[in-house]
mmCIF file of C-alpha atoms in Angstrom:
data_model
loop_
_atom_site.group_PDB
_atom_site.id
_atom_site.type_symbol
_atom_site.label_atom_id
_atom_site.label_comp_id
_atom_site.label_asym_id
_atom_site.label_seq_id
_atom_site.Cartn_x
_atom_site.Cartn_y
_atom_site.Cartn_z
ATOM 1 C CA GLU X 1 129.489 121.294 112.526
ATOM 2 C CA SER X 2 126.010 120.388 111.306
ATOM 3 C CA LEU X 3 122.918 122.283 112.276
ATOM 4 C CA CYS X 4 121.811 119.421 114.325
ATOM 5 C CA ASP X 5 125.163 119.433 116.272
ATOM 6 C CA LEU X 6 124.474 123.135 117.477
ATOM 7 C CA ALA X 7 123.469 123.476 121.135
ATOM 8 C CA SER X 8 120.287 125.395 120.239
ATOM 9 C CA VAL X 9 118.404 125.841 117.028
ATOM 10 C CA VAL X 10 115.043 127.584 116.922
ATOM 11 C CA VAL X 11 113.501 127.898 113.478
ATOM 12 C CA ASN X 12 109.882 127.070 114.414
ATOM 13 C CA ASN X 13 106.941 128.851 112.798
ATOM 14 C CA ASN X 14 108.581 129.336 109.532
ATOM 15 C CA PRO X 15 105.747 127.759 107.463
ATOM 16 C CA ASN X 16 107.787 127.707 104.133
ATOM 17 C CA LEU X 17 110.388 125.492 105.801
ATOM 18 C CA PRO X 18 109.917 121.689 105.955
ATOM 19 C CA TRP X 19 107.497 120.695 108.925
ATOM 20 C CA GLY X 20 107.141 124.527 109.503
ATOM 21 C CA GLY X 21 110.826 124.582 110.845
ATOM 22 C CA THR X 22 110.330 121.811 113.421
ATOM 23 C CA ILE X 23 113.826 120.778 113.292
ATOM 24 C CA ASN X 24 113.424 117.642 115.487
ATOM 25 C CA ASN X 25 111.652 115.968 112.550
ATOM 26 C CA PHE X 26 115.129 116.337 110.580
ATOM 27 C CA CYS X 27 117.484 115.665 113.460
ATOM 28 C CA ASN X 28 116.014 112.979 115.625
ATOM 29 C CA SER X 29 114.780 110.699 112.864
ATOM 30 C CA GLU X 30 115.631 109.500 109.465
ATOM 31 C CA LYS X 31 112.822 111.418 107.900
ATOM 32 C CA ASN X 32 113.472 112.739 104.413
ATOM 33 C CA GLN X 33 112.835 116.338 104.098
ATOM 34 C CA MET X 34 112.413 116.154 100.457
ATOM 35 C CA GLY X 35 108.554 115.804 100.083
ATOM 36 C CA ALA X 36 108.114 117.184 103.721
ATOM 37 C CA PRO X 37 104.978 119.321 104.341
ATOM 38 C CA CYS X 38 105.293 123.114 104.148
ATOM 39 C CA MET X 39 102.912 126.047 103.746
ATOM 40 C CA ILE X 40 102.334 129.177 101.609
ATOM 41 C CA ASP X 41 99.549 131.437 102.786
ATOM 42 C CA THR X 42 97.913 128.789 104.816
ATOM 43 C CA LEU X 43 97.903 126.384 101.963
ATOM 44 C CA GLY X 44 99.659 123.101 102.274
ATOM 45 C CA PHE X 45 102.440 122.390 99.883
ATOM 46 C CA PHE X 46 105.686 120.099 99.786
ATOM 47 C CA ILE X 47 109.452 120.743 99.719
ATOM 48 C CA ASN X 48 111.065 119.710 96.321
ATOM 49 C CA GLU X 49 114.371 118.641 95.472
ATOM 50 C CA ASN X 50 115.681 122.297 95.366
ATOM 51 C CA CYS X 51 114.228 122.775 99.007
ATOM 52 C CA GLU X 52 111.587 124.930 97.633
ATOM 53 C CA CYS X 53 108.030 124.891 98.945
ATOM 54 C CA THR X 54 105.830 124.042 96.073
ATOM 55 C CA THR X 55 102.901 121.966 94.596
ATOM 56 C CA ASP X 56 105.139 120.723 91.688
ATOM 57 C CA ILE X 57 106.149 117.442 93.161
ATOM 58 C CA ASN X 58 105.793 113.710 92.372
ATOM 59 C CA CYS X 59 105.236 112.033 95.633
ATOM 60 C CA GLN X 60 106.631 108.770 94.267
ATOM 61 C CA ASP X 61 109.991 110.298 93.719
ATOM 62 C CA TYR X 62 110.381 110.883 97.543
ATOM 63 C CA PHE X 63 108.255 108.020 99.008
ATOM 64 C CA PRO X 64 108.738 104.819 96.856
ATOM 65 C CA GLU X 65 105.554 103.076 98.253
ATOM 66 C CA PHE X 66 103.261 106.029 97.836
ATOM 67 C CA ASP X 67 101.713 104.721 94.417
ATOM 68 C CA LYS X 68 101.370 101.209 95.781
ATOM 69 C CA LEU X 69 99.448 102.625 98.761
ATOM 70 C CA MET X 70 97.319 104.870 96.447
ATOM 71 C CA ALA X 71 96.433 101.733 94.348
ATOM 72 C CA PHE X 72 95.491 99.829 97.470
ATOM 73 C CA TYR X 73 93.341 102.729 98.639
ATOM 74 C CA ASN X 74 91.660 103.010 95.314
ATOM 75 C CA ALA X 75 91.120 99.261 94.771
ATOM 76 C CA MET X 76 89.488 99.042 98.245
ATOM 77 C CA ASP X 77 86.968 101.591 97.912
ATOM 78 C CA GLY X 78 88.997 103.980 100.017
ATOM 79 C CA PRO X 79 86.679 107.042 99.599
ATOM 80 C CA ASN X 80 83.988 105.137 101.449
ATOM 81 C CA TRP X 81 86.120 103.878 104.221
ATOM 82 C CA GLU X 82 85.182 104.342 107.940
ATOM 83 C CA ASN X 83 88.335 105.903 108.636
ATOM 84 C CA LYS X 84 90.505 107.467 105.826
ATOM 85 C CA TRP X 85 92.882 109.796 107.989
ATOM 86 C CA GLY X 86 95.786 110.798 105.764
ATOM 87 C CA TRP X 87 94.660 108.510 102.751
ATOM 88 C CA GLU X 88 91.963 110.882 101.431
ATOM 89 C CA SER X 89 94.511 113.892 101.680
ATOM 90 C CA ALA X 90 96.940 111.973 99.606
ATOM 91 C CA SER X 91 94.474 111.022 97.013
ATOM 92 C CA LEU X 92 93.578 114.783 96.723
ATOM 93 C CA GLY X 93 97.241 115.738 96.138
ATOM 94 C CA LEU X 94 97.683 117.264 99.631
ATOM 95 C CA GLU X 95 99.801 114.643 101.325
ATOM 96 C CA CYS X 96 102.846 112.778 100.449
ATOM 97 C CA ASP X 97 104.402 111.018 103.384
ATOM 98 C CA PRO X 98 102.420 107.881 104.683
ATOM 99 C CA CYS X 99 104.490 107.840 107.810
ATOM 100 C CA ASP X 100 103.981 111.643 108.646
ATOM 101 C CA PHE X 101 100.712 113.122 108.400
ATOM 102 C CA LEU X 102 99.189 115.945 110.893
ATOM 103 C CA SER X 103 100.912 115.866 114.165
ATOM 104 C CA SER X 104 103.657 113.458 112.808
ATOM 105 C CA GLN X 105 101.110 110.635 112.640
ATOM 106 C CA PRO X 106 101.137 107.882 109.963
ATOM 107 C CA TRP X 107 97.968 107.510 107.861
ATOM 108 C CA TYR X 108 95.208 105.552 109.478
ATOM 109 C CA GLY X 109 96.073 101.888 109.601
ATOM 110 C CA LEU X 110 99.777 102.243 108.925
ATOM 111 C CA HIS X 111 102.706 101.778 111.342
ATOM 112 C CA CYS X 112 106.216 102.935 110.398
ATOM 113 C CA VAL X 113 109.604 102.260 111.515
ATOM 114 C CA ASN X 114 112.299 104.712 110.231
ATOM 115 C CA GLY X 115 109.784 106.048 107.700
ATOM 116 C CA LYS X 116 109.036 102.531 106.363
ATOM 117 C CA VAL X 117 105.525 100.957 106.399
ATOM 118 C CA VAL X 118 105.816 97.849 108.350
ATOM 119 C CA CYS X 119 102.283 97.203 109.299
ATOM 120 C CA ILE X 120 98.772 97.477 107.522
ATOM 121 C CA ASP X 121 96.002 97.329 110.066
ATOM 122 C CA MET X 122 92.492 97.564 108.800
ATOM 123 C CA ASP X 123 90.601 95.605 111.144
ATOM 124 C CA GLY X 124 88.809 98.482 112.861
ATOM 125 C CA ASN X 125 91.367 98.900 115.836
ATOM 126 C CA ASP X 126 94.489 100.578 114.536
ATOM 127 C CA ASP X 127 96.937 98.952 116.864
ATOM 128 C CA CYS X 128 98.777 96.436 114.582
ATOM 129 C CA MET X 129 97.296 93.652 116.603
ATOM 130 C CA VAL X 130 94.525 91.304 115.917
ATOM 131 C CA ASN X 131 91.763 92.175 118.181
ATOM 132 C CA SER X 132 88.691 93.415 116.136
ATOM 133 C CA PHE X 133 86.293 92.149 113.558
ATOM 134 C CA VAL X 134 84.775 95.493 112.855
ATOM 135 C CA GLY X 135 86.856 96.215 109.822
ATOM 136 C CA ASN X 136 87.112 99.591 108.026
ATOM 137 C CA GLY X 137 84.904 99.277 105.185
ATOM 138 C CA LEU X 138 87.234 97.739 102.727
ATOM 139 C CA LYS X 139 85.657 96.541 99.546
ATOM 140 C CA GLY X 140 86.687 95.079 96.177
ATOM 141 C CA GLU X 141 89.413 92.834 95.067
ATOM 142 C CA LEU X 142 92.803 93.047 96.667
ATOM 143 C CA PRO X 143 95.596 94.369 94.252
ATOM 144 C CA ASN X 144 99.024 92.964 94.016
ATOM 145 C CA MET X 145 100.770 93.620 97.117
ATOM 146 C CA ASP X 146 104.582 94.468 97.230
ATOM 147 C CA PHE X 147 105.680 96.291 100.220
ATOM 148 C CA SER X 148 109.239 95.584 100.914
ATOM 149 C CA ASN X 149 109.285 96.212 104.618
ATOM 150 C CA LEU X 150 105.903 94.958 105.479
ATOM 151 C CA SER X 151 105.825 92.341 108.510
ATOM 152 C CA SER X 152 102.120 92.495 109.361
ATOM 153 C CA LEU X 153 99.100 92.423 107.006
ATOM 154 C CA ILE X 154 95.774 92.718 108.896
ATOM 155 C CA LEU X 155 92.640 92.969 106.812
ATOM 156 C CA THR X 156 90.012 91.067 109.187
ATOM 157 C CA GLY X 157 86.371 91.982 109.198
ATOM 158 C CA ASN X 158 86.098 93.616 105.929
ATOM 159 C CA GLU X 159 84.222 92.660 102.592
ATOM 160 C CA ILE X 160 87.258 92.062 100.224
ATOM 161 C CA GLU X 161 86.387 89.586 97.498
ATOM 162 C CA GLY X 162 88.274 87.646 94.867
ATOM 163 C CA ALA X 163 91.377 85.855 94.834
ATOM 164 C CA LEU X 164 94.214 86.512 97.373
ATOM 165 C CA PRO X 165 97.209 87.698 95.209
ATOM 166 C CA ASP X 166 100.508 86.277 95.749
ATOM 167 C CA LEU X 167 102.408 87.571 98.804
ATOM 168 C CA SER X 168 105.496 85.834 98.449
ATOM 169 C CA ASP X 169 107.435 88.942 97.256
ATOM 170 C CA MET X 170 107.166 90.418 100.739
ATOM 171 C CA VAL X 171 109.870 88.322 102.199
ATOM 172 C CA LEU X 172 109.719 90.097 105.741
ATOM 173 C CA LEU X 173 106.060 89.166 106.139
ATOM 174 C CA GLN X 174 105.473 87.520 109.336
ATOM 175 C CA GLU X 175 101.563 87.760 109.917
ATOM 176 C CA VAL X 176 98.828 87.598 107.400
ATOM 177 C CA TYR X 177 95.211 88.090 108.938
ATOM 178 C CA ILE X 178 92.318 88.063 106.413
ATOM 179 C CA ALA X 179 89.592 86.179 108.397
ATOM 180 C CA ALA X 180 85.931 87.128 107.900
ATOM 181 C CA ASN X 181 86.171 88.553 104.377
ATOM 182 C CA ASN X 182 84.820 87.092 101.123
ATOM 183 C CA PHE X 183 88.006 85.866 99.578
ATOM 184 C CA SER X 184 87.515 82.979 96.999
ATOM 185 C CA GLY X 185 89.610 80.779 94.747
ATOM 186 C CA PRO X 186 92.669 78.776 96.034
ATOM 187 C CA LEU X 187 94.848 79.607 99.043
ATOM 188 C CA PRO X 188 98.073 81.177 97.363
ATOM 189 C CA ASP X 189 101.363 79.181 97.289
ATOM 190 C CA ILE X 190 103.183 80.267 100.311
ATOM 191 C CA PRO X 191 106.401 78.039 100.561
ATOM 192 C CA GLN X 192 108.720 80.831 99.846
ATOM 193 C CA MET X 193 107.412 82.973 102.798
ATOM 194 C CA THR X 194 110.066 81.717 105.046
ATOM 195 C CA ASN X 195 109.397 84.378 107.739
ATOM 196 C CA LEU X 196 105.746 83.695 108.064
ATOM 197 C CA GLU X 197 104.617 83.057 111.622
ATOM 198 C CA ALA X 198 100.846 83.328 111.426
ATOM 199 C CA PHE X 199 98.227 82.930 108.677
ATOM 200 C CA ARG X 200 94.612 83.233 109.650
ATOM 201 C CA ALA X 201 92.015 83.024 106.878
ATOM 202 C CA SER X 202 88.886 81.502 108.391
ATOM 203 C CA PHE X 203 85.332 82.470 107.418
ATOM 204 C CA ASN X 204 85.987 83.049 103.726
ATOM 205 C CA GLU X 205 85.248 81.120 100.525
ATOM 206 C CA PHE X 206 88.543 79.743 99.728
ATOM 207 C CA SER X 207 88.399 76.405 97.801
ATOM 208 C CA GLY X 208 90.955 73.728 96.664
ATOM 209 C CA GLU X 209 93.489 72.176 98.698
ATOM 210 C CA ILE X 210 95.636 73.706 101.613
ATOM 211 C CA PRO X 211 99.109 74.363 100.323
ATOM 212 C CA GLU X 212 102.170 72.665 101.559
ATOM 213 C CA ILE X 213 103.319 74.571 104.795
ATOM 214 C CA SER X 214 105.848 72.126 106.065
ATOM 215 C CA THR X 215 108.689 74.149 104.566
ATOM 216 C CA LEU X 216 107.851 77.195 106.760
ATOM 217 C CA PRO X 217 110.317 77.061 109.691
ATOM 218 C CA LYS X 218 108.733 79.971 111.695
ATOM 219 C CA LEU X 219 105.139 79.007 111.137
ATOM 220 C CA ARG X 220 103.113 78.432 114.388
ATOM 221 C CA THR X 221 99.591 79.516 113.445
ATOM 222 C CA PHE X 222 97.437 78.389 110.543
ATOM 223 C CA THR X 223 93.726 78.762 110.567
ATOM 224 C CA VAL X 224 91.300 78.172 107.571
ATOM 225 C CA ALA X 225 87.989 77.175 109.104
ATOM 226 C CA ASP X 226 84.709 77.776 107.533
ATOM 227 C CA ASN X 227 85.757 77.817 103.962
ATOM 228 C CA ASN X 228 85.167 75.544 100.949
ATOM 229 C CA LEU X 229 88.527 73.614 101.074
ATOM 230 C CA SER X 230 89.078 69.945 100.002
ATOM 231 C CA GLY X 231 91.766 67.428 99.829
ATOM 232 C CA CYS X 232 93.936 65.905 102.342
ATOM 233 C CA PHE X 233 95.596 67.864 105.263
ATOM 234 C CA PRO X 234 99.512 69.070 104.537
ATOM 235 C CA GLN X 235 102.209 67.521 106.513
ATOM 236 C CA ASN X 236 103.462 68.478 109.960
ATOM 237 C CA ILE X 237 100.225 70.231 111.060
ATOM 238 C CA CYS X 238 100.195 68.516 114.296
ATOM 239 C CA ASN X 239 103.556 70.277 115.254
ATOM 240 C CA LEU X 240 101.877 73.662 114.951
ATOM 241 C CA SER X 241 100.621 75.630 118.074
ATOM 242 C CA LEU X 242 97.268 76.375 116.516
ATOM 243 C CA PHE X 243 95.737 74.802 113.196
ATOM 244 C CA ASP X 244 92.164 74.922 112.530
ATOM 245 C CA ALA X 245 90.281 73.653 109.199
ATOM 246 C CA THR X 246 87.052 72.804 110.732
ATOM 247 C CA GLU X 247 83.884 73.320 108.752
ATOM 248 C CA ASN X 248 85.504 72.500 105.501
ATOM 249 C CA HIS X 249 83.166 69.641 104.762
ATOM 250 C CA SER X 250 84.919 68.135 101.786
ATOM 251 C CA MET X 251 88.147 67.554 103.832
ATOM 252 C CA PRO X 252 88.671 64.457 105.985
ATOM 253 C CA TRP X 253 86.529 64.438 109.076
ATOM 254 C CA GLN X 254 85.047 67.758 107.789
ATOM 255 C CA GLY X 255 88.574 69.450 108.640
ATOM 256 C CA ASP X 256 88.838 68.211 112.102
ATOM 257 C CA HIS X 257 92.732 67.329 112.208
ATOM 258 C CA SER X 258 92.676 65.835 115.638
ATOM 259 C CA PHE X 259 91.766 62.552 114.283
ATOM 260 C CA LEU X 260 94.892 62.669 112.172
ATOM 261 C CA CYS X 261 97.117 63.817 115.118
ATOM 262 C CA MET X 262 95.707 60.848 117.070
ATOM 263 C CA GLY X 263 97.178 58.475 114.305
ATOM 264 C CA MET X 264 94.079 57.779 112.216
ATOM 265 C CA ASP X 265 94.396 57.445 108.379
ATOM 266 C CA GLU X 266 92.756 60.134 106.555
ATOM 267 C CA ILE X 267 92.430 57.727 103.528
ATOM 268 C CA GLY X 268 88.790 56.495 103.779
ATOM 269 C CA ALA X 269 88.028 59.091 106.483
ATOM 270 C CA PRO X 270 84.488 60.647 106.306
#
């Protein structure tokens, strides 16, 4: 019979134990006690592979995406974010688990399922929905993103610049919201992102042609208004629930695809 099968187990207020002895974190979830927080003389430490409370721990050994999240934090000027709950402590070596900071909450902007990061939301309203253009003070060039469980990437309303890196390795990604930043260069090639449902990148400085999107079976929303795009429209855009490429003055009809959907030929269009 395991510890979690007993009718009653009370080991709270044992600071040297994982989570200070809060057994529910172990029994009622899939949280790994290796790397869990503990305390010695009011100082925060971590549980190592020998179940010892110590500072001698490599967070990456227990949380495989820790280093990637730290790379994101550092590249995006994390120390100057508006809200850096959990991130700052991790950067100082005081926190390991991105899904379980104080009060069992994930770091700001992260949403987790079974201890895995499934959403990064930095639009200023941490709810994993697109409802804010305030941002969180992110600046700099976005590093390579490779979060295997990520389904939503929401970076709207920040000051991120440079090229948008290839996102195709994140095969579960369903939503990409990067509007109102300073991204430049070509849009990434996205035909392999077969789970993508929404891509919103208006109010940036992207240039070049819109990539082919007709191979994305789940895509319903694609908006790239107010950029510097050129070339013809991709196929099948009239079948989308929402497509917007207006205010791209080098495209046919300055990006207004309604003329195309009415049957007009974009060859020779103004």
